[in-house]
Amino acid sequence: MKHLKISKKIKKALLEGSPVIALESTIISHGMPFPQNVQTALECERIARENGAEPATIAIIGGKLCVGLTQEQIEYLGQTGQEVQKASRRDIPILIARKQDGATTVAATMILAAMAGIRVFATGGIGGVHRGAQTSMDISADLKELGQTPVAVVCAGAKSILDLALTLEYLETQGVPVIGYGTSELPAFYTDRSAYKVDYRMDSPKEIADAIKVQRQLGFAGGMLITNPIPRAYAMDADMIDASIHQALQEAREQCIKGKEITPFLLARVSELTGGDSLASNIQLVYNNVALAAKISSAL
Ligand code: PSU
Ligand code: MN
């Protein structure tokens, strides 16, 4: 494909059929502050390798769909932060035509991963159905992508800045299986449990890999959502995090923050309101997801 640029290492791993996982870049530019964003992104790559998979961090650089970034490119995205465009499905053709840069969301990263032939992807949290979507219609393009692009996404469940019940309903409509790794309760990102149930509990990377294989054999278009609870030691107190989320949501309403700005705004505010505790948890749950994705990819 003309616009696709796969790094040498990733190309080699894919040709040999060895494990590769995708990593997104909006989490670097918009999901965490500098310099923790760069440190986390580089540590994710190390953890992937330690667990047997080659990491392909994905972004759009100078209009090229880059699968596998250099350390310099990761540092550039981290330092530039929110000045880099947050790129979802709709933005890809425009950024290519204009030869611009874009940090890819879960949706856009899935698209580029699928183009390259990567089937497993690790992130922190996915976008979902926002609270109040009944009137705002704010439903992340990540969910529709999960219904149409064959990549399994490992995340820590959905944050309660979202409406978890509506997010699960939407995924059901899109035909996306929601798997709980070692749990039958949907993890809620900062906490390892919620009042909601996943569709299926699976207890080993092999069991998940087998389900992915069957999904491919059937030729189904969509992916799968694997929810991996944050390790207990890093989980936050549910009441304390909920209070911060409520306050951040209130401020977003007062300041009329909407569209693609809302998720980065809420993440940053919750981190400030928890004195950085939520950022520390966020980093740890991402590491945990990268390790699981690498094991699933190896089992494939
Ligand atoms: N949730 C997080 N961290 C993130 C994001 C979500 O905890 O960095 C990012 C991901 O890139 C996700 C995007 O794909 O936000 C969703 O944005 P939106 O809600 O605008 O679709
Ligand atoms: Mn949105």
PDB file of C-alpha atoms and ligand atoms in Angstrom:
ATOM      1  CA  MET A   1       0.000   0.000   0.000  1.00  0.00           C
ATOM      2  CA  LYS A   2       1.349   3.331  -1.152  1.00  0.00           C
ATOM      3  CA  HIS A   3       0.808   5.270   2.057  1.00  0.00           C
ATOM      4  CA  LEU A   4       1.912   2.572   4.478  1.00  0.00           C
ATOM      5  CA  LYS A   5       5.421   2.590   5.955  1.00  0.00           C
ATOM      6  CA  ILE A   6       6.290  -0.460   8.021  1.00  0.00           C
ATOM      7  CA  SER A   7       9.592  -0.369   9.932  1.00  0.00           C
ATOM      8  CA  LYS A   8      12.267  -2.938   9.068  1.00  0.00           C
ATOM      9  CA  LYS A   9      11.966  -4.761  12.394  1.00  0.00           C
ATOM     10  CA  ILE A  10       8.208  -5.100  12.119  1.00  0.00           C
ATOM     11  CA  LYS A  11       8.353  -6.165   8.496  1.00  0.00           C
ATOM     12  CA  LYS A  12      10.841  -8.882   9.394  1.00  0.00           C
ATOM     13  CA  ALA A  13       8.796 -10.116  12.370  1.00  0.00           C
ATOM     14  CA  LEU A  14       5.619 -10.243  10.275  1.00  0.00           C
ATOM     15  CA  LEU A  15       7.353 -12.118   7.449  1.00  0.00           C
ATOM     16  CA  GLU A  16       8.729 -14.669   9.909  1.00  0.00           C
ATOM     17  CA  GLY A  17       5.319 -14.989  11.529  1.00  0.00           C
ATOM     18  CA  SER A  18       6.717 -14.027  14.915  1.00  0.00           C
ATOM     19  CA  PRO A  19       4.544 -12.172  17.454  1.00  0.00           C
ATOM     20  CA  VAL A  20       3.891  -8.452  16.933  1.00  0.00           C
ATOM     21  CA  ILE A  21       1.605  -6.120  18.874  1.00  0.00           C
ATOM     22  CA  ALA A  22       0.343  -2.672  17.972  1.00  0.00           C
ATOM     23  CA  LEU A  23       0.555   0.320  20.344  1.00  0.00           C
ATOM     24  CA  GLU A  24      -1.328   3.600  19.852  1.00  0.00           C
ATOM     25  CA  SER A  25       0.010   7.169  19.906  1.00  0.00           C
ATOM     26  CA  THR A  26      -2.889   9.370  21.087  1.00  0.00           C
ATOM     27  CA  ILE A  27      -2.126   7.991  24.531  1.00  0.00           C
ATOM     28  CA  ILE A  28       1.355   9.552  24.108  1.00  0.00           C
ATOM     29  CA  SER A  29       0.314  12.970  22.772  1.00  0.00           C
ATOM     30  CA  HIS A  30      -3.060  13.468  24.467  1.00  0.00           C
ATOM     31  CA  GLY A  31      -3.413  10.782  27.128  1.00  0.00           C
ATOM     32  CA  MET A  32      -0.479  11.583  29.409  1.00  0.00           C
ATOM     33  CA  PRO A  33       1.733  14.609  30.170  1.00  0.00           C
ATOM     34  CA  PHE A  34       5.384  14.939  29.111  1.00  0.00           C
ATOM     35  CA  PRO A  35       7.767  13.382  30.118  1.00  0.00           C
ATOM     36  CA  GLN A  36       5.796  10.448  31.597  1.00  0.00           C
ATOM     37  CA  ASN A  37       4.207   9.877  28.178  1.00  0.00           C
ATOM     38  CA  VAL A  38       7.564   9.246  26.488  1.00  0.00           C
ATOM     39  CA  GLN A  39       8.911   7.137  29.359  1.00  0.00           C
ATOM     40  CA  THR A  40       5.734   5.039  29.343  1.00  0.00           C
ATOM     41  CA  ALA A  41       5.758   4.551  25.574  1.00  0.00           C
ATOM     42  CA  LEU A  42       9.377   3.375  25.620  1.00  0.00           C
ATOM     43  CA  GLU A  43       8.792   1.126  28.621  1.00  0.00           C
ATOM     44  CA  CYS A  44       5.769  -0.416  26.814  1.00  0.00           C
ATOM     45  CA  GLU A  45       8.081  -1.375  23.954  1.00  0.00           C
ATOM     46  CA  ARG A  46      10.511  -2.983  26.405  1.00  0.00           C
ATOM     47  CA  ILE A  47       7.730  -4.927  28.160  1.00  0.00           C
ATOM     48  CA  ALA A  48       6.375  -6.197  24.827  1.00  0.00           C
ATOM     49  CA  ARG A  49       9.816  -7.581  23.917  1.00  0.00           C
ATOM     50  CA  GLU A  50      10.309  -9.039  27.379  1.00  0.00           C
ATOM     51  CA  ASN A  51       7.060 -10.936  26.842  1.00  0.00           C
ATOM     52  CA  GLY A  52       8.025 -12.198  23.419  1.00  0.00           C
ATOM     53  CA  ALA A  53       6.426  -9.735  20.982  1.00  0.00           C
ATOM     54  CA  GLU A  54       7.872  -7.010  18.768  1.00  0.00           C
ATOM     55  CA  PRO A  55       6.110  -3.672  19.511  1.00  0.00           C
ATOM     56  CA  ALA A  56       4.774  -1.576  16.635  1.00  0.00           C
ATOM     57  CA  THR A  57       3.946   1.891  17.917  1.00  0.00           C
ATOM     58  CA  ILE A  58       1.729   3.495  15.286  1.00  0.00           C
ATOM     59  CA  ALA A  59       1.253   7.121  14.153  1.00  0.00           C
ATOM     60  CA  ILE A  60       0.947   9.254  11.034  1.00  0.00           C
ATOM     61  CA  ILE A  61       4.170  11.160  10.343  1.00  0.00           C
ATOM     62  CA  GLY A  62       4.449  13.582   7.428  1.00  0.00           C
ATOM     63  CA  GLY A  63       1.414  11.935   5.816  1.00  0.00           C
ATOM     64  CA  LYS A  64       2.871   8.423   6.029  1.00  0.00           C
ATOM     65  CA  LEU A  65       1.026   5.696   7.918  1.00  0.00           C
ATOM     66  CA  CYS A  66       3.902   4.565  10.124  1.00  0.00           C
ATOM     67  CA  VAL A  67       3.814   1.139  11.726  1.00  0.00           C
ATOM     68  CA  GLY A  68       6.808   0.927  14.063  1.00  0.00           C
ATOM     69  CA  LEU A  69       8.230   4.264  15.244  1.00  0.00           C
ATOM     70  CA  THR A  70      11.799   5.229  16.103  1.00  0.00           C
ATOM     71  CA  GLN A  71      12.642   6.512  19.576  1.00  0.00           C
ATOM     72  CA  GLU A  72      13.040  10.004  18.057  1.00  0.00           C
ATOM     73  CA  GLN A  73       9.532   9.854  16.601  1.00  0.00           C
ATOM     74  CA  ILE A  74       8.091   8.778  19.967  1.00  0.00           C
ATOM     75  CA  GLU A  75       9.944  11.634  21.697  1.00  0.00           C
ATOM     76  CA  TYR A  76       8.657  14.073  19.091  1.00  0.00           C
ATOM     77  CA  LEU A  77       5.030  13.033  19.663  1.00  0.00           C
ATOM     78  CA  GLY A  78       5.479  13.179  23.438  1.00  0.00           C
ATOM     79  CA  GLN A  79       7.117  16.602  23.429  1.00  0.00           C
ATOM     80  CA  THR A  80       4.671  18.107  20.957  1.00  0.00           C
ATOM     81  CA  GLY A  81       1.733  16.766  22.977  1.00  0.00           C
ATOM     82  CA  GLN A  82      -1.708  18.153  22.202  1.00  0.00           C
ATOM     83  CA  GLU A  83      -0.291  20.275  19.368  1.00  0.00           C
ATOM     84  CA  VAL A  84      -0.213  17.076  17.310  1.00  0.00           C
ATOM     85  CA  GLN A  85      -3.541  16.329  15.723  1.00  0.00           C
ATOM     86  CA  LYS A  86      -5.547  13.558  17.368  1.00  0.00           C
ATOM     87  CA  ALA A  87      -6.339  11.279  14.439  1.00  0.00           C
ATOM     88  CA  SER A  88      -9.295   8.926  14.236  1.00  0.00           C
ATOM     89  CA  ARG A  89     -10.715   7.184  11.120  1.00  0.00           C
ATOM     90  CA  ARG A  90     -12.098  10.379   9.548  1.00  0.00           C
ATOM     91  CA  ASP A  91      -8.760  12.185   9.780  1.00  0.00           C
ATOM     92  CA  ILE A  92      -6.553   9.616   8.022  1.00  0.00           C
ATOM     93  CA  PRO A  93      -7.181  10.601   4.372  1.00  0.00           C
ATOM     94  CA  ILE A  94      -6.863  14.316   5.088  1.00  0.00           C
ATOM     95  CA  LEU A  95      -3.584  13.982   6.983  1.00  0.00           C
ATOM     96  CA  ILE A  96      -2.141  11.862   4.159  1.00  0.00           C
ATOM     97  CA  ALA A  97      -3.240  14.344   1.495  1.00  0.00           C
ATOM     98  CA  ARG A  98      -1.761  17.237   3.479  1.00  0.00           C
ATOM     99  CA  LYS A  99       1.386  15.296   4.475  1.00  0.00           C
ATOM    100  CA  GLN A 100       0.757  16.107   8.127  1.00  0.00           C
ATOM    101  CA  ASP A 101       1.294  14.343  11.444  1.00  0.00           C
ATOM    102  CA  GLY A 102      -1.369  12.616  13.495  1.00  0.00           C
ATOM    103  CA  ALA A 103      -1.406  10.713  16.762  1.00  0.00           C
ATOM    104  CA  THR A 104      -3.646   7.727  16.180  1.00  0.00           C
ATOM    105  CA  THR A 105      -6.569   6.855  18.463  1.00  0.00           C
ATOM    106  CA  VAL A 106      -7.647   3.276  19.082  1.00  0.00           C
ATOM    107  CA  ALA A 107      -9.823   3.386  15.938  1.00  0.00           C
ATOM    108  CA  ALA A 108      -7.069   4.721  13.663  1.00  0.00           C
ATOM    109  CA  THR A 109      -4.418   2.452  15.202  1.00  0.00           C
ATOM    110  CA  MET A 110      -6.654  -0.569  14.549  1.00  0.00           C
ATOM    111  CA  ILE A 111      -6.997   0.445  10.897  1.00  0.00           C
ATOM    112  CA  LEU A 112      -3.233   0.808  10.394  1.00  0.00           C
ATOM    113  CA  ALA A 113      -2.503  -2.391  12.351  1.00  0.00           C
ATOM    114  CA  ALA A 114      -4.945  -4.332  10.163  1.00  0.00           C
ATOM    115  CA  MET A 115      -3.349  -2.900   7.005  1.00  0.00           C
ATOM    116  CA  ALA A 116       0.025  -4.168   8.214  1.00  0.00           C
ATOM    117  CA  GLY A 117      -1.362  -7.562   9.258  1.00  0.00           C
ATOM    118  CA  ILE A 118      -1.091  -7.089  13.033  1.00  0.00           C
ATOM    119  CA  ARG A 119      -3.886  -8.761  14.958  1.00  0.00           C
ATOM    120  CA  VAL A 120      -3.327  -7.787  18.600  1.00  0.00           C
ATOM    121  CA  PHE A 121      -3.172  -4.282  20.049  1.00  0.00           C
ATOM    122  CA  ALA A 122      -2.586  -3.043  23.600  1.00  0.00           C
ATOM    123  CA  THR A 123      -3.744   0.263  25.039  1.00  0.00           C
ATOM    124  CA  GLY A 124      -4.971   1.765  28.323  1.00  0.00           C
ATOM    125  CA  GLY A 125      -8.578   2.700  27.754  1.00  0.00           C
ATOM    126  CA  ILE A 126     -10.804   2.809  24.702  1.00  0.00           C
ATOM    127  CA  GLY A 127     -13.254   5.511  23.797  1.00  0.00           C
ATOM    128  CA  GLY A 128     -16.890   4.645  24.441  1.00  0.00           C
ATOM    129  CA  VAL A 129     -20.402   5.996  24.793  1.00  0.00           C
ATOM    130  CA  HIS A 130     -20.155   9.183  26.834  1.00  0.00           C
ATOM    131  CA  ARG A 131     -22.487   9.980  29.682  1.00  0.00           C
ATOM    132  CA  GLY A 132     -25.331  12.041  28.279  1.00  0.00           C
ATOM    133  CA  ALA A 133     -24.917  10.498  24.801  1.00  0.00           C
ATOM    134  CA  GLN A 134     -28.718  10.304  24.612  1.00  0.00           C
ATOM    135  CA  THR A 135     -28.591  13.999  23.723  1.00  0.00           C
ATOM    136  CA  SER A 136     -24.945  14.701  22.749  1.00  0.00           C
ATOM    137  CA  MET A 137     -24.661  11.584  20.512  1.00  0.00           C
ATOM    138  CA  ASP A 138     -21.028  11.395  21.621  1.00  0.00           C
ATOM    139  CA  ILE A 139     -20.079   7.806  20.845  1.00  0.00           C
ATOM    140  CA  SER A 140     -16.397   7.166  20.131  1.00  0.00           C
ATOM    141  CA  ALA A 141     -15.479   5.942  16.662  1.00  0.00           C
ATOM    142  CA  ASP A 142     -13.422   3.300  18.518  1.00  0.00           C
ATOM    143  CA  LEU A 143     -16.579   1.261  19.087  1.00  0.00           C
ATOM    144  CA  LYS A 144     -17.675   1.166  15.455  1.00  0.00           C
ATOM    145  CA  GLU A 145     -14.098   0.271  14.477  1.00  0.00           C
ATOM    146  CA  LEU A 146     -14.182  -2.706  16.814  1.00  0.00           C
ATOM    147  CA  GLY A 147     -17.226  -3.832  14.846  1.00  0.00           C
ATOM    148  CA  GLN A 148     -15.535  -3.657  11.464  1.00  0.00           C
ATOM    149  CA  THR A 149     -11.766  -4.090  11.750  1.00  0.00           C
ATOM    150  CA  PRO A 150     -10.216  -7.457  12.670  1.00  0.00           C
ATOM    151  CA  VAL A 151      -7.893  -6.478  15.530  1.00  0.00           C
ATOM    152  CA  ALA A 152      -8.162  -7.679  19.136  1.00  0.00           C
ATOM    153  CA  VAL A 153      -7.763  -4.774  21.554  1.00  0.00           C
ATOM    154  CA  VAL A 154      -6.496  -5.310  25.102  1.00  0.00           C
ATOM    155  CA  CYS A 155      -7.602  -2.526  27.473  1.00  0.00           C
ATOM    156  CA  ALA A 156      -8.332  -2.069  31.178  1.00  0.00           C
ATOM    157  CA  GLY A 157     -12.081  -1.809  30.666  1.00  0.00           C
ATOM    158  CA  ALA A 158     -13.959   1.440  30.328  1.00  0.00           C
ATOM    159  CA  LYS A 159     -13.480   4.480  32.492  1.00  0.00           C
ATOM    160  CA  SER A 160     -16.468   5.831  34.331  1.00  0.00           C
ATOM    161  CA  ILE A 161     -16.077   9.141  32.468  1.00  0.00           C
ATOM    162  CA  LEU A 162     -18.107   6.984  30.046  1.00  0.00           C
ATOM    163  CA  ASP A 163     -21.515   5.374  30.386  1.00  0.00           C
ATOM    164  CA  LEU A 164     -20.437   1.752  30.898  1.00  0.00           C
ATOM    165  CA  ALA A 165     -23.892   0.256  30.399  1.00  0.00           C
ATOM    166  CA  LEU A 166     -24.452   2.075  27.082  1.00  0.00           C
ATOM    167  CA  THR A 167     -20.914   1.241  25.944  1.00  0.00           C
ATOM    168  CA  LEU A 168     -21.632  -2.480  26.451  1.00  0.00           C
ATOM    169  CA  GLU A 169     -24.962  -2.164  24.615  1.00  0.00           C
ATOM    170  CA  TYR A 170     -23.285  -0.485  21.664  1.00  0.00           C
ATOM    171  CA  LEU A 171     -20.581  -3.161  21.490  1.00  0.00           C
ATOM    172  CA  GLU A 172     -23.265  -5.845  21.493  1.00  0.00           C
ATOM    173  CA  THR A 173     -25.009  -4.132  18.568  1.00  0.00           C
ATOM    174  CA  GLN A 174     -21.679  -3.990  16.712  1.00  0.00           C
ATOM    175  CA  GLY A 175     -21.141  -7.718  17.283  1.00  0.00           C
ATOM    176  CA  VAL A 176     -18.028  -7.256  19.424  1.00  0.00           C
ATOM    177  CA  PRO A 177     -17.321  -9.950  22.033  1.00  0.00           C
ATOM    178  CA  VAL A 178     -16.232  -8.455  25.366  1.00  0.00           C
ATOM    179  CA  ILE A 179     -13.845 -10.792  27.170  1.00  0.00           C
ATOM    180  CA  GLY A 180     -12.772 -10.479  30.811  1.00  0.00           C
ATOM    181  CA  TYR A 181      -9.281 -11.774  31.491  1.00  0.00           C
ATOM    182  CA  GLY A 182      -9.564 -13.729  34.728  1.00  0.00           C
ATOM    183  CA  THR A 183     -12.783 -11.934  35.664  1.00  0.00           C
ATOM    184  CA  SER A 184     -16.480 -11.966  34.823  1.00  0.00           C
ATOM    185  CA  GLU A 185     -16.934  -8.360  35.921  1.00  0.00           C
ATOM    186  CA  LEU A 186     -16.135  -5.525  33.549  1.00  0.00           C
ATOM    187  CA  PRO A 187     -13.046  -3.742  34.918  1.00  0.00           C
ATOM    188  CA  ALA A 188     -13.479   0.037  35.136  1.00  0.00           C
ATOM    189  CA  PHE A 189      -9.961   1.205  34.246  1.00  0.00           C
ATOM    190  CA  TYR A 190      -8.824   2.726  37.573  1.00  0.00           C
ATOM    191  CA  THR A 191     -10.612  -0.026  39.498  1.00  0.00           C
ATOM    192  CA  ASP A 192     -10.511  -3.764  38.831  1.00  0.00           C
ATOM    193  CA  ARG A 193     -14.280  -4.223  38.942  1.00  0.00           C
ATOM    194  CA  SER A 194     -17.626  -2.609  38.239  1.00  0.00           C
ATOM    195  CA  ALA A 195     -21.317  -3.405  38.525  1.00  0.00           C
ATOM    196  CA  TYR A 196     -21.322  -4.731  34.937  1.00  0.00           C
ATOM    197  CA  LYS A 197     -20.589  -8.157  33.496  1.00  0.00           C
ATOM    198  CA  VAL A 198     -18.378  -9.028  30.538  1.00  0.00           C
ATOM    199  CA  ASP A 199     -19.724 -11.440  27.901  1.00  0.00           C
ATOM    200  CA  TYR A 200     -17.147 -14.149  28.554  1.00  0.00           C
ATOM    201  CA  ARG A 201     -14.515 -14.811  31.146  1.00  0.00           C
ATOM    202  CA  MET A 202     -11.264 -16.340  29.855  1.00  0.00           C
ATOM    203  CA  ASP A 203      -8.370 -17.382  32.055  1.00  0.00           C
ATOM    204  CA  SER A 204      -5.417 -17.860  29.713  1.00  0.00           C
ATOM    205  CA  PRO A 205      -3.813 -16.088  26.732  1.00  0.00           C
ATOM    206  CA  LYS A 206      -4.195 -19.372  24.809  1.00  0.00           C
ATOM    207  CA  GLU A 207      -7.970 -19.409  25.321  1.00  0.00           C
ATOM    208  CA  ILE A 208      -8.177 -15.845  23.996  1.00  0.00           C
ATOM    209  CA  ALA A 209      -5.885 -16.630  21.050  1.00  0.00           C
ATOM    210  CA  ASP A 210      -8.113 -19.595  20.131  1.00  0.00           C
ATOM    211  CA  ALA A 211     -11.192 -17.359  20.065  1.00  0.00           C
ATOM    212  CA  ILE A 212      -9.381 -14.831  17.850  1.00  0.00           C
ATOM    213  CA  LYS A 213      -8.362 -17.632  15.468  1.00  0.00           C
ATOM    214  CA  VAL A 214     -11.955 -18.793  15.088  1.00  0.00           C
ATOM    215  CA  GLN A 215     -13.128 -15.225  14.490  1.00  0.00           C
ATOM    216  CA  ARG A 216     -10.595 -15.015  11.621  1.00  0.00           C
ATOM    217  CA  GLN A 217     -11.507 -18.472  10.250  1.00  0.00           C
ATOM    218  CA  LEU A 218     -15.115 -17.318  10.023  1.00  0.00           C
ATOM    219  CA  GLY A 219     -13.996 -14.237   8.121  1.00  0.00           C
ATOM    220  CA  PHE A 220     -15.860 -11.972  10.529  1.00  0.00           C
ATOM    221  CA  ALA A 221     -15.067  -8.337   9.948  1.00  0.00           C
ATOM    222  CA  GLY A 222     -14.720  -7.046  13.491  1.00  0.00           C
ATOM    223  CA  GLY A 223     -12.369  -7.385  16.390  1.00  0.00           C
ATOM    224  CA  MET A 224     -12.627  -8.344  20.015  1.00  0.00           C
ATOM    225  CA  LEU A 225     -12.342  -6.384  23.251  1.00  0.00           C
ATOM    226  CA  ILE A 226     -10.213  -7.992  25.921  1.00  0.00           C
ATOM    227  CA  THR A 227     -10.604  -6.282  29.268  1.00  0.00           C
ATOM    228  CA  ASN A 228      -7.737  -6.809  31.681  1.00  0.00           C
ATOM    229  CA  PRO A 229      -8.227  -5.634  35.278  1.00  0.00           C
ATOM    230  CA  ILE A 230      -5.674  -3.199  36.716  1.00  0.00           C
ATOM    231  CA  PRO A 231      -3.407  -5.070  39.171  1.00  0.00           C
ATOM    232  CA  ARG A 232      -4.885  -4.789  42.703  1.00  0.00           C
ATOM    233  CA  ALA A 233      -1.798  -3.036  44.052  1.00  0.00           C
ATOM    234  CA  TYR A 234      -2.365  -0.106  41.671  1.00  0.00           C
ATOM    235  CA  ALA A 235      -6.173   0.049  41.734  1.00  0.00           C
ATOM    236  CA  MET A 236      -7.730   3.235  43.095  1.00  0.00           C
ATOM    237  CA  ASP A 237     -10.422   3.717  45.675  1.00  0.00           C
ATOM    238  CA  ALA A 238     -13.714   3.722  43.729  1.00  0.00           C
ATOM    239  CA  ASP A 239     -15.352   6.561  45.717  1.00  0.00           C
ATOM    240  CA  MET A 240     -12.320   8.798  45.489  1.00  0.00           C
ATOM    241  CA  ILE A 241     -11.885   8.351  41.727  1.00  0.00           C
ATOM    242  CA  ASP A 242     -15.630   8.772  41.135  1.00  0.00           C
ATOM    243  CA  ALA A 243     -15.602  12.082  43.001  1.00  0.00           C
ATOM    244  CA  SER A 244     -12.775  13.359  40.764  1.00  0.00           C
ATOM    245  CA  ILE A 245     -14.538  12.136  37.636  1.00  0.00           C
ATOM    246  CA  HIS A 246     -17.762  13.878  38.676  1.00  0.00           C
ATOM    247  CA  GLN A 247     -15.944  17.131  39.237  1.00  0.00           C
ATOM    248  CA  ALA A 248     -14.076  16.866  35.905  1.00  0.00           C
ATOM    249  CA  LEU A 249     -17.347  16.162  34.054  1.00  0.00           C
ATOM    250  CA  GLN A 250     -18.971  19.161  35.721  1.00  0.00           C
ATOM    251  CA  GLU A 251     -16.091  21.432  34.676  1.00  0.00           C
ATOM    252  CA  ALA A 252     -16.253  20.105  31.111  1.00  0.00           C
ATOM    253  CA  ARG A 253     -19.963  20.999  30.986  1.00  0.00           C
ATOM    254  CA  GLU A 254     -19.335  24.478  32.391  1.00  0.00           C
ATOM    255  CA  GLN A 255     -16.546  25.117  29.874  1.00  0.00           C
ATOM    256  CA  CYS A 256     -18.593  23.631  27.005  1.00  0.00           C
ATOM    257  CA  ILE A 257     -15.826  21.176  26.079  1.00  0.00           C
ATOM    258  CA  LYS A 258     -17.039  18.824  23.378  1.00  0.00           C
ATOM    259  CA  GLY A 259     -16.047  16.461  20.575  1.00  0.00           C
ATOM    260  CA  LYS A 260     -12.500  15.195  20.360  1.00  0.00           C
ATOM    261  CA  GLU A 261     -11.354  17.538  23.167  1.00  0.00           C
ATOM    262  CA  ILE A 262     -13.461  15.951  25.870  1.00  0.00           C
ATOM    263  CA  THR A 263     -11.491  12.731  26.512  1.00  0.00           C
ATOM    264  CA  PRO A 264      -8.066  14.450  26.810  1.00  0.00           C
ATOM    265  CA  PHE A 265      -9.615  17.158  29.022  1.00  0.00           C
ATOM    266  CA  LEU A 266     -11.180  14.653  31.418  1.00  0.00           C
ATOM    267  CA  LEU A 267      -8.011  12.535  31.634  1.00  0.00           C
ATOM    268  CA  ALA A 268      -5.845  15.551  32.459  1.00  0.00           C
ATOM    269  CA  ARG A 269      -8.299  16.983  35.003  1.00  0.00           C
ATOM    270  CA  VAL A 270      -8.786  13.655  36.792  1.00  0.00           C
ATOM    271  CA  SER A 271      -5.007  13.327  37.021  1.00  0.00           C
ATOM    272  CA  GLU A 272      -4.703  16.825  38.519  1.00  0.00           C
ATOM    273  CA  LEU A 273      -7.577  16.273  40.939  1.00  0.00           C
ATOM    274  CA  THR A 274      -6.064  13.015  42.222  1.00  0.00           C
ATOM    275  CA  GLY A 275      -2.648  14.642  42.655  1.00  0.00           C
ATOM    276  CA  GLY A 276      -1.155  12.430  39.963  1.00  0.00           C
ATOM    277  CA  ASP A 277      -2.399   9.167  41.534  1.00  0.00           C
ATOM    278  CA  SER A 278      -4.611   8.402  38.549  1.00  0.00           C
ATOM    279  CA  LEU A 279      -1.662   8.913  36.181  1.00  0.00           C
ATOM    280  CA  ALA A 280       0.432   6.427  38.167  1.00  0.00           C
ATOM    281  CA  SER A 281      -2.412   3.880  37.979  1.00  0.00           C
ATOM    282  CA  ASN A 282      -2.904   4.620  34.289  1.00  0.00           C
ATOM    283  CA  ILE A 283       0.759   3.865  33.563  1.00  0.00           C
ATOM    284  CA  GLN A 284       0.693   0.580  35.464  1.00  0.00           C
ATOM    285  CA  LEU A 285      -2.468  -0.697  33.802  1.00  0.00           C
ATOM    286  CA  VAL A 286      -1.003   0.029  30.377  1.00  0.00           C
ATOM    287  CA  TYR A 287       2.087  -2.064  31.233  1.00  0.00           C
ATOM    288  CA  ASN A 288      -0.165  -4.865  32.404  1.00  0.00           C
ATOM    289  CA  ASN A 289      -2.099  -4.742  29.109  1.00  0.00           C
ATOM    290  CA  VAL A 290       1.048  -4.745  26.995  1.00  0.00           C
ATOM    291  CA  ALA A 291       2.289  -7.895  28.744  1.00  0.00           C
ATOM    292  CA  LEU A 292      -1.048  -9.666  28.187  1.00  0.00           C
ATOM    293  CA  ALA A 293      -1.249  -8.600  24.530  1.00  0.00           C
ATOM    294  CA  ALA A 294       2.287  -9.918  23.960  1.00  0.00           C
ATOM    295  CA  LYS A 295       1.318 -13.271  25.481  1.00  0.00           C
ATOM    296  CA  ILE A 296      -1.849 -13.483  23.361  1.00  0.00           C
ATOM    297  CA  SER A 297       0.138 -12.626  20.258  1.00  0.00           C
ATOM    298  CA  SER A 298       2.666 -15.335  21.122  1.00  0.00           C
ATOM    299  CA  ALA A 299      -0.151 -17.869  21.602  1.00  0.00           C
ATOM    300  CA  LEU A 300      -1.495 -16.976  18.144  1.00  0.00           C
TER     301      LEU A 300
HETATM  302  N1  PSU B   1      -8.756   6.646  27.178  1.00  0.00           N
HETATM  303  C1  PSU B   1      -7.632   6.723  27.946  1.00  0.00           C
HETATM  304  N2  PSU B   1      -6.507   7.242  27.415  1.00  0.00           N
HETATM  305  C2  PSU B   1      -6.461   7.680  26.129  1.00  0.00           C
HETATM  306  C3  PSU B   1      -7.648   7.579  25.337  1.00  0.00           C
HETATM  307  C4  PSU B   1      -8.757   7.065  25.888  1.00  0.00           C
HETATM  308  O1  PSU B   1      -7.658   6.334  29.106  1.00  0.00           O
HETATM  309  O2  PSU B   1      -5.412   8.154  25.691  1.00  0.00           O
HETATM  310  C5  PSU B   1      -7.582   8.002  23.898  1.00  0.00           C
HETATM  311  C6  PSU B   1      -7.453   6.774  22.992  1.00  0.00           C
HETATM  312  O3  PSU B   1      -6.581   7.095  21.928  1.00  0.00           O
HETATM  313  C7  PSU B   1      -8.850   6.588  22.460  1.00  0.00           C
HETATM  314  C8  PSU B   1      -9.309   8.026  22.358  1.00  0.00           C
HETATM  315  O4  PSU B   1      -8.910   5.932  21.227  1.00  0.00           O
HETATM  316  O5  PSU B   1      -8.795   8.650  23.520  1.00  0.00           O
HETATM  317  C9  PSU B   1     -10.805   8.142  22.294  1.00  0.00           C
HETATM  318  O6  PSU B   1     -11.145   9.441  21.996  1.00  0.00           O
HETATM  319  P1  PSU B   1     -12.651   9.801  21.599  1.00  0.00           P
HETATM  320  O7  PSU B   1     -13.432   9.557  22.865  1.00  0.00           O
HETATM  321  O8  PSU B   1     -12.588  11.226  21.192  1.00  0.00           O
HETATM  322  O9  PSU B   1     -13.040   8.877  20.487  1.00  0.00           O
HETATM  323 MN    MN B   2     -16.339  11.687  20.920  1.00  0.00          MN
END
